[in-house]
Amino acid sequence: INRRSLYKLISGIDGVILPSDYRFYRDDDGNLKKIEGKTIRRRMHSLFPKFSYPKRLVIPNLSSTFDRVNVEIDRGCKNFCYFCHSGFFRLPRASSSVKEVVSYADYILKRTGYNSVSFQSLSIADYKYLKSLIKESFYRFAVRGVDVSFPSIRIDRNNLDMLPILASIRKSSLTFALE
């Protein structure tokens, strides 16, 4: 199949944008004034996280900065910070259960040989099961010597009681976001 045929084929899929299907009008200063073309319908997959968790990871044959298992626990953000578009454009917000997150991390750790896991989210402090996840991570991974990290935790009173648990996990780390 040639490129033109491929473009024609995928242009029929809702949510796919082909710049060639649009006309862009600019003023004398180069600022965008008007766009003509079909209206695009935003599409989101509703099966979070089952859809997005890969069962097989590509393991690089060289060392990388973040050489660990990364597990997405939460998608979107409820804070609507003025400097960030995610809270506005990544709706509805979606979360995984602690059982799903820890089971997936365990599954990938056993199959990759990594000894470190990082639980990822735009605003991990807003993950409604964070305390349970930290405790479960401690019981599941600390005994095996697995490093656990929870990056980008916003500092507030709700987080302070978690610090002693995190300190007992091997090389666990917190990255505090001062917002």
PDB file of C-alpha atoms in Angstrom:
ATOM      1  CA  ILE A   1       0.000   0.000   0.000  1.00  0.00           C
ATOM      2  CA  ASN A   2       1.400   3.385  -0.912  1.00  0.00           C
ATOM      3  CA  ARG A   3       1.392   6.447   1.322  1.00  0.00           C
ATOM      4  CA  ARG A   4      -1.502   8.204  -0.431  1.00  0.00           C
ATOM      5  CA  SER A   5      -3.704   5.088  -0.130  1.00  0.00           C
ATOM      6  CA  LEU A   6      -2.777   4.728   3.533  1.00  0.00           C
ATOM      7  CA  TYR A   7      -3.718   8.359   4.211  1.00  0.00           C
ATOM      8  CA  LYS A   8      -7.036   7.894   2.455  1.00  0.00           C
ATOM      9  CA  LEU A   9      -7.697   4.735   4.466  1.00  0.00           C
ATOM     10  CA  ILE A  10      -6.931   6.253   7.878  1.00  0.00           C
ATOM     11  CA  SER A  11      -8.666   9.555   7.130  1.00  0.00           C
ATOM     12  CA  GLY A  12     -11.975   7.721   7.557  1.00  0.00           C
ATOM     13  CA  ILE A  13     -11.168   6.918  11.190  1.00  0.00           C
ATOM     14  CA  ASP A  14     -12.818   9.260  13.696  1.00  0.00           C
ATOM     15  CA  GLY A  15     -10.228  11.303  15.539  1.00  0.00           C
ATOM     16  CA  VAL A  16      -7.493  11.080  12.887  1.00  0.00           C
ATOM     17  CA  ILE A  17      -6.307  14.436  11.594  1.00  0.00           C
ATOM     18  CA  LEU A  18      -4.614  14.821   8.213  1.00  0.00           C
ATOM     19  CA  PRO A  19      -3.270  18.348   7.689  1.00  0.00           C
ATOM     20  CA  SER A  20      -3.852  18.026   3.941  1.00  0.00           C
ATOM     21  CA  ASP A  21      -7.610  17.943   4.629  1.00  0.00           C
ATOM     22  CA  TYR A  22      -7.536  21.450   6.121  1.00  0.00           C
ATOM     23  CA  ARG A  23      -6.928  24.994   4.955  1.00  0.00           C
ATOM     24  CA  PHE A  24      -5.076  27.314   7.275  1.00  0.00           C
ATOM     25  CA  TYR A  25      -5.438  31.079   6.950  1.00  0.00           C
ATOM     26  CA  ARG A  26      -2.965  33.462   8.531  1.00  0.00           C
ATOM     27  CA  ASP A  27      -2.793  37.239   8.896  1.00  0.00           C
ATOM     28  CA  ASP A  28       0.128  39.362   7.672  1.00  0.00           C
ATOM     29  CA  ASP A  29       2.054  38.689  10.906  1.00  0.00           C
ATOM     30  CA  GLY A  30       1.765  34.927  10.475  1.00  0.00           C
ATOM     31  CA  ASN A  31      -0.817  34.428  13.234  1.00  0.00           C
ATOM     32  CA  LEU A  32      -3.429  31.757  12.615  1.00  0.00           C
ATOM     33  CA  LYS A  33      -6.786  33.364  11.810  1.00  0.00           C
ATOM     34  CA  LYS A  34      -8.994  30.580  10.554  1.00  0.00           C
ATOM     35  CA  ILE A  35      -9.031  26.834   9.896  1.00  0.00           C
ATOM     36  CA  GLU A  36     -11.378  25.181   7.427  1.00  0.00           C
ATOM     37  CA  GLY A  37     -11.948  21.432   7.395  1.00  0.00           C
ATOM     38  CA  LYS A  38     -13.934  18.680   8.989  1.00  0.00           C
ATOM     39  CA  THR A  39     -14.676  18.742  12.714  1.00  0.00           C
ATOM     40  CA  ILE A  40     -12.632  16.282  14.719  1.00  0.00           C
ATOM     41  CA  ARG A  41     -14.211  14.156  17.414  1.00  0.00           C
ATOM     42  CA  ARG A  42     -11.902  13.380  20.315  1.00  0.00           C
ATOM     43  CA  ARG A  43     -11.534   9.684  21.053  1.00  0.00           C
ATOM     44  CA  MET A  44     -10.408   8.037  24.250  1.00  0.00           C
ATOM     45  CA  HIS A  45     -10.113   4.395  25.106  1.00  0.00           C
ATOM     46  CA  SER A  46     -12.215   3.543  28.152  1.00  0.00           C
ATOM     47  CA  LEU A  47     -10.358   0.402  29.237  1.00  0.00           C
ATOM     48  CA  PHE A  48      -7.807   1.973  31.556  1.00  0.00           C
ATOM     49  CA  PRO A  49      -5.516   0.356  32.598  1.00  0.00           C
ATOM     50  CA  LYS A  50      -5.998  -3.045  30.961  1.00  0.00           C
ATOM     51  CA  PHE A  51      -5.618  -1.574  27.505  1.00  0.00           C
ATOM     52  CA  SER A  52      -2.480   0.395  28.258  1.00  0.00           C
ATOM     53  CA  TYR A  53      -0.381  -2.077  30.250  1.00  0.00           C
ATOM     54  CA  PRO A  54       1.966  -3.963  27.910  1.00  0.00           C
ATOM     55  CA  LYS A  55       2.606  -7.603  28.756  1.00  0.00           C
ATOM     56  CA  ARG A  56       6.054  -7.677  27.158  1.00  0.00           C
ATOM     57  CA  LEU A  57       8.559  -4.860  27.438  1.00  0.00           C
ATOM     58  CA  VAL A  58      11.488  -4.170  25.156  1.00  0.00           C
ATOM     59  CA  ILE A  59      14.575  -4.395  27.344  1.00  0.00           C
ATOM     60  CA  PRO A  60      17.376  -2.118  26.098  1.00  0.00           C
ATOM     61  CA  ASN A  61      20.866  -3.574  25.852  1.00  0.00           C
ATOM     62  CA  LEU A  62      22.407  -0.396  27.244  1.00  0.00           C
ATOM     63  CA  SER A  63      22.041   1.480  30.481  1.00  0.00           C
ATOM     64  CA  SER A  64      19.490   4.261  30.633  1.00  0.00           C
ATOM     65  CA  THR A  65      18.797   6.967  33.193  1.00  0.00           C
ATOM     66  CA  PHE A  66      15.441   5.518  34.241  1.00  0.00           C
ATOM     67  CA  ASP A  67      16.333   1.845  34.061  1.00  0.00           C
ATOM     68  CA  ARG A  68      13.275   0.487  35.829  1.00  0.00           C
ATOM     69  CA  VAL A  69       9.687  -0.587  35.455  1.00  0.00           C
ATOM     70  CA  ASN A  70       7.343   2.390  35.102  1.00  0.00           C
ATOM     71  CA  VAL A  71       3.703   1.801  35.994  1.00  0.00           C
ATOM     72  CA  GLU A  72       1.009   4.369  35.260  1.00  0.00           C
ATOM     73  CA  ILE A  73      -1.446   4.463  38.163  1.00  0.00           C
ATOM     74  CA  ASP A  74      -3.571   7.489  37.334  1.00  0.00           C
ATOM     75  CA  ARG A  75      -4.423   9.407  34.166  1.00  0.00           C
ATOM     76  CA  GLY A  76      -5.426  13.039  34.130  1.00  0.00           C
ATOM     77  CA  CYS A  77      -5.462  15.502  36.987  1.00  0.00           C
ATOM     78  CA  LYS A  78      -8.132  17.113  39.137  1.00  0.00           C
ATOM     79  CA  ASN A  79      -6.215  20.264  40.083  1.00  0.00           C
ATOM     80  CA  PHE A  80      -6.802  22.375  36.953  1.00  0.00           C
ATOM     81  CA  CYS A  81      -3.585  24.350  37.477  1.00  0.00           C
ATOM     82  CA  TYR A  82      -3.444  27.375  35.214  1.00  0.00           C
ATOM     83  CA  PHE A  83      -0.067  26.349  33.729  1.00  0.00           C
ATOM     84  CA  CYS A  84      -1.038  22.781  32.795  1.00  0.00           C
ATOM     85  CA  HIS A  85      -3.435  21.595  30.113  1.00  0.00           C
ATOM     86  CA  SER A  86      -3.816  18.003  31.312  1.00  0.00           C
ATOM     87  CA  GLY A  87      -6.559  18.685  33.829  1.00  0.00           C
ATOM     88  CA  PHE A  88      -8.626  20.292  31.117  1.00  0.00           C
ATOM     89  CA  PHE A  89      -7.930  18.012  28.165  1.00  0.00           C
ATOM     90  CA  ARG A  90      -7.409  14.580  29.713  1.00  0.00           C
ATOM     91  CA  LEU A  91     -10.907  14.022  30.996  1.00  0.00           C
ATOM     92  CA  PRO A  92     -12.410  11.892  32.326  1.00  0.00           C
ATOM     93  CA  ARG A  93      -9.819  11.111  34.934  1.00  0.00           C
ATOM     94  CA  ALA A  94      -9.050   7.410  35.285  1.00  0.00           C
ATOM     95  CA  SER A  95      -7.391   5.421  38.070  1.00  0.00           C
ATOM     96  CA  SER A  96      -6.214   1.864  38.485  1.00  0.00           C
ATOM     97  CA  SER A  97      -6.859  -0.137  41.610  1.00  0.00           C
ATOM     98  CA  VAL A  98      -3.997  -0.957  43.972  1.00  0.00           C
ATOM     99  CA  LYS A  99      -4.412  -4.650  43.170  1.00  0.00           C
ATOM    100  CA  GLU A 100      -4.062  -4.021  39.410  1.00  0.00           C
ATOM    101  CA  VAL A 101      -1.077  -1.710  39.831  1.00  0.00           C
ATOM    102  CA  VAL A 102       0.879  -3.936  42.202  1.00  0.00           C
ATOM    103  CA  SER A 103       0.047  -7.120  40.283  1.00  0.00           C
ATOM    104  CA  TYR A 104       1.238  -5.563  37.029  1.00  0.00           C
ATOM    105  CA  ALA A 105       4.437  -4.230  38.625  1.00  0.00           C
ATOM    106  CA  ASP A 106       5.130  -7.657  40.114  1.00  0.00           C
ATOM    107  CA  TYR A 107       4.414  -9.367  36.780  1.00  0.00           C
ATOM    108  CA  ILE A 108       6.810  -7.105  34.856  1.00  0.00           C
ATOM    109  CA  LEU A 109       9.522  -7.198  37.546  1.00  0.00           C
ATOM    110  CA  LYS A 110       9.560 -11.009  37.407  1.00  0.00           C
ATOM    111  CA  ARG A 111       9.785 -11.055  33.597  1.00  0.00           C
ATOM    112  CA  THR A 112      12.349  -8.305  33.016  1.00  0.00           C
ATOM    113  CA  GLY A 113      14.944  -8.692  35.733  1.00  0.00           C
ATOM    114  CA  TYR A 114      14.597  -5.074  36.807  1.00  0.00           C
ATOM    115  CA  ASN A 115      14.980  -4.376  40.520  1.00  0.00           C
ATOM    116  CA  SER A 116      13.252  -0.994  40.565  1.00  0.00           C
ATOM    117  CA  VAL A 117       9.696   0.194  39.994  1.00  0.00           C
ATOM    118  CA  SER A 118       8.308   3.705  39.682  1.00  0.00           C
ATOM    119  CA  PHE A 119       4.620   4.464  40.037  1.00  0.00           C
ATOM    120  CA  GLN A 120       3.735   7.270  37.616  1.00  0.00           C
ATOM    121  CA  SER A 121       1.025   9.887  37.509  1.00  0.00           C
ATOM    122  CA  LEU A 122       0.770  13.586  36.739  1.00  0.00           C
ATOM    123  CA  SER A 123      -0.318  14.244  40.294  1.00  0.00           C
ATOM    124  CA  ILE A 124       0.419  11.137  42.324  1.00  0.00           C
ATOM    125  CA  ALA A 125      -0.665  12.819  45.570  1.00  0.00           C
ATOM    126  CA  ASP A 126      -4.215  12.884  44.187  1.00  0.00           C
ATOM    127  CA  TYR A 127      -4.306   9.121  43.610  1.00  0.00           C
ATOM    128  CA  LYS A 128      -7.099   8.102  45.937  1.00  0.00           C
ATOM    129  CA  TYR A 129      -5.429   4.823  46.956  1.00  0.00           C
ATOM    130  CA  LEU A 130      -1.910   6.232  47.491  1.00  0.00           C
ATOM    131  CA  LYS A 131      -1.557   5.179  51.142  1.00  0.00           C
ATOM    132  CA  SER A 132      -2.709   1.659  50.320  1.00  0.00           C
ATOM    133  CA  LEU A 133      -0.354   1.511  47.350  1.00  0.00           C
ATOM    134  CA  ILE A 134       2.608   2.591  49.466  1.00  0.00           C
ATOM    135  CA  LYS A 135       1.811  -0.009  52.141  1.00  0.00           C
ATOM    136  CA  GLU A 136       1.211  -2.786  49.604  1.00  0.00           C
ATOM    137  CA  SER A 137       4.428  -1.869  47.768  1.00  0.00           C
ATOM    138  CA  PHE A 138       6.301  -2.116  51.036  1.00  0.00           C
ATOM    139  CA  TYR A 139       4.936  -5.583  51.819  1.00  0.00           C
ATOM    140  CA  ARG A 140       5.262  -6.897  48.263  1.00  0.00           C
ATOM    141  CA  PHE A 141       8.578  -5.401  47.149  1.00  0.00           C
ATOM    142  CA  ALA A 142      10.687  -4.389  50.171  1.00  0.00           C
ATOM    143  CA  VAL A 143      11.223  -7.988  51.262  1.00  0.00           C
ATOM    144  CA  ARG A 144      12.633  -8.731  47.779  1.00  0.00           C
ATOM    145  CA  GLY A 145      14.972  -5.718  47.808  1.00  0.00           C
ATOM    146  CA  VAL A 146      13.136  -3.895  45.026  1.00  0.00           C
ATOM    147  CA  ASP A 147      13.570  -0.110  44.809  1.00  0.00           C
ATOM    148  CA  VAL A 148      10.244   1.749  44.780  1.00  0.00           C
ATOM    149  CA  SER A 149       9.699   5.371  43.824  1.00  0.00           C
ATOM    150  CA  PHE A 150       6.725   7.711  43.895  1.00  0.00           C
ATOM    151  CA  PRO A 151       7.720  10.798  41.871  1.00  0.00           C
ATOM    152  CA  SER A 152       6.000  14.182  41.826  1.00  0.00           C
ATOM    153  CA  ILE A 153       4.194  14.129  45.152  1.00  0.00           C
ATOM    154  CA  ARG A 154       2.727  17.509  46.014  1.00  0.00           C
ATOM    155  CA  ILE A 155       3.486  18.431  49.616  1.00  0.00           C
ATOM    156  CA  ASP A 156       0.480  18.611  51.917  1.00  0.00           C
ATOM    157  CA  ARG A 157      -0.557  17.354  55.335  1.00  0.00           C
ATOM    158  CA  ASN A 158      -2.037  14.161  53.883  1.00  0.00           C
ATOM    159  CA  ASN A 159       1.390  12.930  52.743  1.00  0.00           C
ATOM    160  CA  LEU A 160       3.494  13.348  55.880  1.00  0.00           C
ATOM    161  CA  ASP A 161       2.444  10.105  57.583  1.00  0.00           C
ATOM    162  CA  MET A 162       3.669   8.117  54.558  1.00  0.00           C
ATOM    163  CA  LEU A 163       7.316   9.178  54.917  1.00  0.00           C
ATOM    164  CA  PRO A 164       8.313   6.565  57.549  1.00  0.00           C
ATOM    165  CA  ILE A 165       6.932   3.746  55.395  1.00  0.00           C
ATOM    166  CA  LEU A 166       8.746   5.036  52.328  1.00  0.00           C
ATOM    167  CA  ALA A 167      11.986   5.399  54.271  1.00  0.00           C
ATOM    168  CA  SER A 168      11.896   1.684  55.082  1.00  0.00           C
ATOM    169  CA  ILE A 169      11.666   0.608  51.435  1.00  0.00           C
ATOM    170  CA  ARG A 170      15.080   0.038  49.855  1.00  0.00           C
ATOM    171  CA  LYS A 171      16.209   3.174  47.998  1.00  0.00           C
ATOM    172  CA  SER A 172      12.670   4.462  47.764  1.00  0.00           C
ATOM    173  CA  SER A 173      12.397   8.019  46.631  1.00  0.00           C
ATOM    174  CA  LEU A 174      10.010  10.911  46.649  1.00  0.00           C
ATOM    175  CA  THR A 175      10.107  13.909  44.382  1.00  0.00           C
ATOM    176  CA  PHE A 176       8.162  16.745  45.948  1.00  0.00           C
ATOM    177  CA  ALA A 177       6.407  19.174  43.621  1.00  0.00           C
ATOM    178  CA  LEU A 178       6.230  22.617  45.211  1.00  0.00           C
ATOM    179  CA  GLU A 179       3.149  24.012  43.525  1.00  0.00           C
TER     180      GLU A 179
END
